[in-house]
PDB file of C-alpha atoms and ligand atoms in Angstrom:
ATOM      1  CA  MET A  85      34.777  -5.497   7.304  1.00 98.00           C
ATOM      2  CA  LYS A  86      35.631  -3.736  10.562  1.00 98.00           C
ATOM      3  CA  VAL A  87      32.791  -1.718  12.090  1.00 98.00           C
ATOM      4  CA  SER A  88      33.269   1.356  14.247  1.00 98.00           C
ATOM      5  CA  VAL A  89      30.064   2.555  15.906  1.00 98.00           C
ATOM      6  CA  SER A  90      29.515   6.320  16.153  1.00 98.00           C
ATOM      7  CA  VAL A  91      27.500   7.385  19.195  1.00 97.00           C
ATOM      8  CA  LEU A  92      27.066  10.972  17.956  1.00 95.00           C
ATOM      9  CA  SER A  93      23.309  10.715  17.461  1.00 94.00           C
ATOM     10  CA  GLU A  94      22.968   9.251  20.975  1.00 95.00           C
ATOM     11  CA  TYR A  95      24.644  12.197  22.722  1.00 93.00           C
ATOM     12  CA  ASP A  96      21.656  12.653  25.041  1.00 94.00           C
ATOM     13  CA  ARG A  97      21.633   8.960  25.983  1.00 95.00           C
ATOM     14  CA  LEU A  98      25.371   8.470  25.891  1.00 96.00           C
ATOM     15  CA  ILE A  99      25.951   6.058  28.764  1.00 96.00           C
ATOM     16  CA  ALA A 100      23.218   3.711  27.553  1.00 97.00           C
ATOM     17  CA  ALA A 101      24.658   3.808  24.020  1.00 97.00           C
ATOM     18  CA  VAL A 102      28.223   3.078  25.177  1.00 98.00           C
ATOM     19  CA  LYS A 103      26.920   0.094  27.144  1.00 97.00           C
ATOM     20  CA  LYS A 104      25.074  -1.190  24.076  1.00 98.00           C
ATOM     21  CA  VAL A 105      28.294  -0.897  22.039  1.00 98.00           C
ATOM     22  CA  ASN A 106      30.107  -2.787  24.833  1.00 98.00           C
ATOM     23  CA  GLU A 107      27.652  -5.651  24.538  1.00 97.00           C
ATOM     24  CA  SER A 108      27.902  -5.772  20.735  1.00 98.00           C
ATOM     25  CA  THR A 109      30.507  -7.208  18.367  1.00 98.00           C
ATOM     26  CA  ALA A 110      31.613  -3.693  17.274  1.00 98.00           C
ATOM     27  CA  ASP A 111      35.349  -3.411  16.677  1.00 98.00           C
ATOM     28  CA  PHE A 112      35.617   0.202  17.860  1.00 98.00           C
ATOM     29  CA  ILE A 113      33.577   2.978  19.411  1.00 98.00           C
ATOM     30  CA  HIS A 114      33.778   6.128  17.264  1.00 98.00           C
ATOM     31  CA  VAL A 115      33.713   9.480  19.061  1.00 98.00           C
ATOM     32  CA  ASP A 116      33.081  12.606  16.966  1.00 97.00           C
ATOM     33  CA  VAL A 117      34.774  15.605  18.533  1.00 98.00           C
ATOM     34  CA  MET A 118      33.628  18.954  17.115  1.00 97.00           C
ATOM     35  CA  ASP A 119      35.026  22.350  18.049  1.00 97.00           C
ATOM     36  CA  GLY A 120      32.366  24.710  16.652  1.00 96.00           C
ATOM     37  CA  LYS A 121      35.058  26.122  14.297  1.00 97.00           C
ATOM     38  CA  PHE A 122      36.039  23.407  11.820  1.00 97.00           C
ATOM     39  CA  VAL A 123      32.339  22.461  11.873  1.00 96.00           C
ATOM     40  CA  ASP A 124      29.333  24.387  13.265  1.00 92.00           C
ATOM     41  CA  ASN A 125      28.472  21.785  15.868  1.00 92.00           C
ATOM     42  CA  GLU A 126      30.270  21.498  19.247  1.00 94.00           C
ATOM     43  CA  LYS A 127      30.400  18.099  20.986  1.00 94.00           C
ATOM     44  CA  PHE A 128      32.438  15.713  23.128  1.00 95.00           C
ATOM     45  CA  SER A 129      34.662  17.746  25.431  1.00 95.00           C
ATOM     46  CA  VAL A 130      37.754  16.060  26.888  1.00 97.00           C
ATOM     47  CA  GLU A 131      35.716  15.416  30.075  1.00 97.00           C
ATOM     48  CA  VAL A 132      32.937  13.641  28.162  1.00 97.00           C
ATOM     49  CA  VAL A 133      35.483  11.493  26.303  1.00 97.00           C
ATOM     50  CA  LYS A 134      37.057  10.590  29.680  1.00 97.00           C
ATOM     51  CA  ASP A 135      33.604   9.473  30.876  1.00 96.00           C
ATOM     52  CA  ILE A 136      33.272   7.278  27.775  1.00 97.00           C
ATOM     53  CA  ILE A 137      36.712   5.768  28.385  1.00 97.00           C
ATOM     54  CA  SER A 138      35.753   4.941  31.973  1.00 97.00           C
ATOM     55  CA  ILE A 139      32.855   2.713  30.832  1.00 97.00           C
ATOM     56  CA  SER A 140      33.871   1.570  27.337  1.00 98.00           C
ATOM     57  CA  LYS A 141      35.160  -1.947  26.754  1.00 98.00           C
ATOM     58  CA  LYS A 142      35.916  -1.186  23.090  1.00 98.00           C
ATOM     59  CA  PRO A 143      39.010   0.496  21.676  1.00 98.00           C
ATOM     60  CA  LEU A 144      38.411   4.189  21.020  1.00 98.00           C
ATOM     61  CA  ASP A 145      38.387   5.594  17.495  1.00 98.00           C
ATOM     62  CA  VAL A 146      38.431   9.358  18.010  1.00 98.00           C
ATOM     63  CA  HIS A 147      37.545  11.576  15.035  1.00 98.00           C
ATOM     64  CA  LEU A 148      38.613  15.170  15.610  1.00 98.00           C
ATOM     65  CA  MET A 149      36.714  17.727  13.545  1.00 98.00           C
ATOM     66  CA  VAL A 150      38.797  20.543  14.989  1.00 98.00           C
ATOM     67  CA  LYS A 151      40.811  23.421  13.602  1.00 97.00           C
ATOM     68  CA  ASP A 152      43.553  23.971  16.177  1.00 97.00           C
ATOM     69  CA  LEU A 153      46.556  21.683  16.493  1.00 96.00           C
ATOM     70  CA  GLU A 154      46.633  22.383  20.249  1.00 96.00           C
ATOM     71  CA  THR A 155      43.192  20.756  20.519  1.00 97.00           C
ATOM     72  CA  ILE A 156      44.553  17.660  18.767  1.00 98.00           C
ATOM     73  CA  LYS A 157      47.325  17.489  21.396  1.00 97.00           C
ATOM     74  CA  LYS A 158      44.774  17.652  24.242  1.00 98.00           C
ATOM     75  CA  TYR A 159      42.850  14.630  22.929  1.00 98.00           C
ATOM     76  CA  ALA A 160      46.079  12.737  22.214  1.00 98.00           C
ATOM     77  CA  LEU A 161      46.706  12.702  25.977  1.00 97.00           C
ATOM     78  CA  LEU A 162      43.664  10.415  26.322  1.00 97.00           C
ATOM     79  CA  LYS A 163      45.598   7.737  24.368  1.00 97.00           C
ATOM     80  CA  PRO A 164      42.851   6.378  22.091  1.00 98.00           C
ATOM     81  CA  GLU A 165      43.559   3.450  19.749  1.00 98.00           C
ATOM     82  CA  TYR A 166      43.155   5.725  16.716  1.00 98.00           C
ATOM     83  CA  LEU A 167      43.319   9.507  16.680  1.00 98.00           C
ATOM     84  CA  THR A 168      42.041  10.852  13.378  1.00 98.00           C
ATOM     85  CA  PHE A 169      42.217  14.521  12.406  1.00 98.00           C
ATOM     86  CA  HIS A 170      41.550  16.337   9.149  1.00 98.00           C
ATOM     87  CA  VAL A 171      44.051  16.833   6.328  1.00 98.00           C
ATOM     88  CA  GLU A 172      42.419  20.233   5.727  1.00 98.00           C
ATOM     89  CA  VAL A 173      43.985  21.604   8.968  1.00 98.00           C
ATOM     90  CA  LEU A 174      47.549  20.382   8.364  1.00 97.00           C
ATOM     91  CA  ASN A 175      50.466  22.496   7.186  1.00 90.00           C
ATOM     92  CA  ASP A 176      53.142  19.879   7.729  1.00 90.00           C
ATOM     93  CA  ARG A 177      53.654  16.487   9.376  1.00 93.00           C
ATOM     94  CA  GLY A 178      54.627  17.888  12.814  1.00 95.00           C
ATOM     95  CA  ILE A 179      51.402  16.920  14.579  1.00 97.00           C
ATOM     96  CA  ILE A 180      51.463  13.443  12.990  1.00 98.00           C
ATOM     97  CA  ASP A 181      54.921  12.814  14.459  1.00 97.00           C
ATOM     98  CA  TYR A 182      53.792  14.188  17.838  1.00 97.00           C
ATOM     99  CA  VAL A 183      50.822  11.786  18.063  1.00 98.00           C
ATOM    100  CA  LYS A 184      52.796   8.793  16.767  1.00 97.00           C
ATOM    101  CA  LYS A 185      55.475   9.321  19.413  1.00 97.00           C
ATOM    102  CA  LEU A 186      52.756   8.796  22.041  1.00 97.00           C
ATOM    103  CA  GLY A 187      52.181   5.310  20.596  1.00 97.00           C
ATOM    104  CA  ILE A 188      48.784   6.195  19.095  1.00 98.00           C
ATOM    105  CA  LYS A 189      47.719   5.157  15.603  1.00 98.00           C
ATOM    106  CA  VAL A 190      47.108   8.177  13.390  1.00 98.00           C
ATOM    107  CA  GLY A 191      44.238   8.604  10.964  1.00 98.00           C
ATOM    108  CA  LEU A 192      43.790  11.381   8.421  1.00 98.00           C
ATOM    109  CA  ALA A 193      40.237  12.382   7.509  1.00 98.00           C
ATOM    110  CA  ILE A 194      39.328  14.009   4.222  1.00 98.00           C
ATOM    111  CA  ASN A 195      36.156  15.950   3.423  1.00 98.00           C
ATOM    112  CA  PRO A 196      34.044  15.049   0.377  1.00 98.00           C
ATOM    113  CA  GLU A 197      35.150  18.118  -1.622  1.00 97.00           C
ATOM    114  CA  THR A 198      38.888  17.903  -0.810  1.00 98.00           C
ATOM    115  CA  SER A 199      41.223  16.435  -3.463  1.00 98.00           C
ATOM    116  CA  ILE A 200      43.065  13.194  -2.667  1.00 97.00           C
ATOM    117  CA  ASN A 201      46.249  14.982  -3.783  1.00 97.00           C
ATOM    118  CA  GLU A 202      46.241  16.594  -0.316  1.00 97.00           C
ATOM    119  CA  LEU A 203      46.779  13.143   1.231  1.00 97.00           C
ATOM    120  CA  TYR A 204      49.837  12.012  -0.730  1.00 96.00           C
ATOM    121  CA  PRO A 205      52.508  13.876   1.293  1.00 96.00           C
ATOM    122  CA  TYR A 206      51.424  11.946   4.403  1.00 97.00           C
ATOM    123  CA  ILE A 207      50.469   8.436   3.242  1.00 96.00           C
ATOM    124  CA  ASP A 208      53.670   6.774   4.436  1.00 96.00           C
ATOM    125  CA  ASP A 209      53.321   8.343   7.901  1.00 95.00           C
ATOM    126  CA  VAL A 210      49.753   7.481   8.898  1.00 98.00           C
ATOM    127  CA  ASP A 211      47.829   4.282   9.708  1.00 98.00           C
ATOM    128  CA  LEU A 212      44.348   5.062   8.419  1.00 98.00           C
ATOM    129  CA  ILE A 213      42.539   7.316   5.955  1.00 98.00           C
ATOM    130  CA  LEU A 214      38.978   8.310   6.848  1.00 98.00           C
ATOM    131  CA  PHE A 215      36.987   9.260   3.768  1.00 98.00           C
ATOM    132  CA  MET A 216      34.047  11.455   4.720  1.00 98.00           C
ATOM    133  CA  SER A 217      30.968  10.480   2.739  1.00 98.00           C
ATOM    134  CA  VAL A 218      28.898  13.346   4.200  1.00 98.00           C
ATOM    135  CA  LYS A 219      29.649  16.958   5.105  1.00 96.00           C
ATOM    136  CA  PRO A 220      31.084  16.561   8.620  1.00 96.00           C
ATOM    137  CA  GLY A 221      29.133  17.835  11.609  1.00 93.00           C
ATOM    138  CA  TYR A 222      25.971  15.781  11.900  1.00 92.00           C
ATOM    139  CA  GLY A 223      24.790  12.180  11.869  1.00 92.00           C
ATOM    140  CA  GLY A 224      21.925  10.896   9.757  1.00 93.00           C
ATOM    141  CA  GLN A 225      22.868  12.484   6.394  1.00 96.00           C
ATOM    142  CA  PRO A 226      22.675  10.673   3.024  1.00 98.00           C
ATOM    143  CA  PHE A 227      25.820   8.985   1.667  1.00 98.00           C
ATOM    144  CA  LYS A 228      27.612  10.925  -1.100  1.00 98.00           C
ATOM    145  CA  GLU A 229      28.290   8.299  -3.759  1.00 97.00           C
ATOM    146  CA  GLU A 230      31.035  10.388  -5.421  1.00 97.00           C
ATOM    147  CA  VAL A 231      33.366   9.306  -2.620  1.00 98.00           C
ATOM    148  CA  ILE A 232      33.530   5.797  -4.096  1.00 98.00           C
ATOM    149  CA  ASP A 233      35.486   6.875  -7.211  1.00 97.00           C
ATOM    150  CA  LYS A 234      37.741   8.920  -4.978  1.00 97.00           C
ATOM    151  CA  ILE A 235      38.551   5.908  -2.813  1.00 98.00           C
ATOM    152  CA  LYS A 236      39.207   3.743  -5.863  1.00 97.00           C
ATOM    153  CA  SER A 237      41.646   6.291  -7.323  1.00 97.00           C
ATOM    154  CA  PHE A 238      43.374   6.705  -3.994  1.00 97.00           C
ATOM    155  CA  LYS A 239      43.824   2.966  -3.486  1.00 95.00           C
ATOM    156  CA  LYS A 240      45.858   2.718  -6.707  1.00 92.00           C
ATOM    157  CA  MET A 241      48.565   4.853  -5.081  1.00 90.00           C
ATOM    158  CA  ALA A 242      48.236   3.917  -1.407  1.00 94.00           C
ATOM    159  CA  PRO A 243      50.445   1.524   0.588  1.00 95.00           C
ATOM    160  CA  SER A 244      48.625  -1.816   0.925  1.00 93.00           C
ATOM    161  CA  ASP A 245      48.682  -1.771   4.739  1.00 96.00           C
ATOM    162  CA  LEU A 246      46.996   1.648   5.013  1.00 98.00           C
ATOM    163  CA  VAL A 247      43.520   1.140   6.518  1.00 98.00           C
ATOM    164  CA  ILE A 248      40.738   2.672   4.422  1.00 98.00           C
ATOM    165  CA  SER A 249      37.685   3.734   6.403  1.00 98.00           C
ATOM    166  CA  VAL A 250      34.488   5.560   5.358  1.00 98.00           C
ATOM    167  CA  ASP A 251      32.317   7.747   7.584  1.00 98.00           C
ATOM    168  CA  GLY A 252      28.778   9.027   7.053  1.00 98.00           C
ATOM    169  CA  GLY A 253      25.525   7.631   5.703  1.00 98.00           C
ATOM    170  CA  ILE A 254      26.551   3.977   6.032  1.00 98.00           C
ATOM    171  CA  ASN A 255      23.627   1.536   5.918  1.00 98.00           C
ATOM    172  CA  ASP A 256      22.655  -1.851   4.473  1.00 98.00           C
ATOM    173  CA  LYS A 257      22.514  -0.320   0.937  1.00 98.00           C
ATOM    174  CA  THR A 258      25.603   1.911   0.879  1.00 98.00           C
ATOM    175  CA  ILE A 259      27.792  -0.780   2.467  1.00 98.00           C
ATOM    176  CA  SER A 260      27.963  -2.654  -0.851  1.00 98.00           C
ATOM    177  CA  LEU A 261      29.526   0.425  -2.495  1.00 98.00           C
ATOM    178  CA  CYS A 262      32.131   0.564   0.271  1.00 98.00           C
ATOM    179  CA  LYS A 263      32.965  -3.103  -0.225  1.00 97.00           C
ATOM    180  CA  TYR A 264      33.223  -2.579  -3.984  1.00 96.00           C
ATOM    181  CA  ALA A 265      35.651   0.308  -3.381  1.00 97.00           C
ATOM    182  CA  GLY A 266      37.819  -1.969  -1.231  1.00 95.00           C
ATOM    183  CA  CYS A 267      37.300  -0.355   2.178  1.00 97.00           C
ATOM    184  CA  ASP A 268      38.591  -2.100   5.292  1.00 98.00           C
ATOM    185  CA  MET A 269      36.403  -0.360   7.836  1.00 98.00           C
ATOM    186  CA  VAL A 270      33.184   1.647   8.072  1.00 98.00           C
ATOM    187  CA  VAL A 271      31.984   4.127  10.667  1.00 98.00           C
ATOM    188  CA  ALA A 272      28.255   3.749  11.183  1.00 98.00           C
ATOM    189  CA  GLY A 273      26.090   5.850  13.473  1.00 98.00           C
ATOM    190  CA  SER A 274      22.339   6.158  13.122  1.00 97.00           C
ATOM    191  CA  PHE A 275      21.919   2.951  11.096  1.00 98.00           C
ATOM    192  CA  ILE A 276      23.103   1.057  14.166  1.00 98.00           C
ATOM    193  CA  THR A 277      22.071   3.286  17.062  1.00 97.00           C
ATOM    194  CA  ASN A 278      18.475   3.733  15.829  1.00 97.00           C
ATOM    195  CA  SER A 279      18.032   0.021  16.373  1.00 96.00           C
ATOM    196  CA  ASP A 280      17.456  -1.806  19.661  1.00 93.00           C
ATOM    197  CA  ASN A 281      19.597  -4.618  18.365  1.00 96.00           C
ATOM    198  CA  TYR A 282      23.046  -3.195  17.510  1.00 98.00           C
ATOM    199  CA  ASP A 283      24.438  -6.613  16.597  1.00 97.00           C
ATOM    200  CA  GLU A 284      21.788  -7.346  14.001  1.00 97.00           C
ATOM    201  CA  LYS A 285      22.719  -4.091  12.231  1.00 98.00           C
ATOM    202  CA  ILE A 286      26.465  -4.663  12.583  1.00 98.00           C
ATOM    203  CA  ARG A 287      26.027  -8.112  11.025  1.00 98.00           C
ATOM    204  CA  GLU A 288      24.359  -6.506   7.981  1.00 98.00           C
ATOM    205  CA  LEU A 289      27.529  -4.457   7.445  1.00 98.00           C
ATOM    206  CA  ARG A 290      30.171  -7.184   7.900  1.00 95.00           C
TER     207      ARG A 290
HETATM  208  C1  DX5 B 282      29.715  13.097  10.910  1.00 57.89           C
HETATM  209  C2  DX5 B 282      30.426  12.115  11.795  1.00 57.89           C
HETATM  210  C3  DX5 B 282      29.981  10.717  11.618  1.00 57.89           C
HETATM  211  C4  DX5 B 282      28.528  10.489  11.955  1.00 57.89           C
HETATM  212  C5  DX5 B 282      28.034   9.259  11.269  1.00 57.89           C
HETATM  213  O1  DX5 B 282      30.340  14.326  11.011  1.00 57.89           O
HETATM  214  O2  DX5 B 282      31.810  12.157  11.534  1.00 57.89           O
HETATM  215  O3  DX5 B 282      30.805   9.823  12.374  1.00 57.89           O
HETATM  216  O4  DX5 B 282      28.291  10.356  13.322  1.00 57.89           O
HETATM  217  O5  DX5 B 282      26.669   9.148  11.491  1.00 57.89           O
HETATM  218  P1  DX5 B 282      25.715   8.446  10.430  1.00 57.89           P
HETATM  219  O6  DX5 B 282      26.175   7.029  10.316  1.00 57.89           O
HETATM  220  O7  DX5 B 282      24.365   8.582  11.063  1.00 57.89           O
HETATM  221  O8  DX5 B 282      25.840   9.188   9.135  1.00 57.89           O
HETATM  222 ZN1   ZN B 283      33.066  10.598  12.506  1.00 57.89          ZN
END
């Protein structure tokens, strides 16, 4: 199981958190960009993400909770490993092609209440699907178990090399549901960052 560590809940102690992720066995550092429109919260400007890049030793997994396609283009210029944006803001595959041409892996995120039918037009064009298991916007919320059936249905139709990731409310209990659903990767925030020992927590999720 790949583990991507979200530093959202550590926004006020960001540099210390990024250094702790550096020293851990995390596969990725997950950065939650919020525009105050797609979600109420507003976090991680381009400048702050540049600061993270300057100290991070882990590949960046950027999750854009943003409404405007122009904002997606701005963050694409930072060349993260994965750039994930929401299927709810897409009208066509134009932005997917734009990001792929920059050599960046593309992820599509889907909110808990959105139907998996919205994903099908794009599944051959993207590298990762990020199933939200909480309402996006804040860390520390409880895992919505309904997402598990959704992932299982989706996997029946999905290409086998498409990475399936889950984001929100991941801990030592909910991880077993994610494994049962056949996920490849989890995004975990507070479960890891509330601990002094990131690696001990990451090990519990592997
Ligand atoms: C929520 C974010 C998540 C969040 C996860 O909108 O997309 O990445 O930081 O935090 P936890 O693991 O605390 O639910
Ligand atoms: Zn996220």
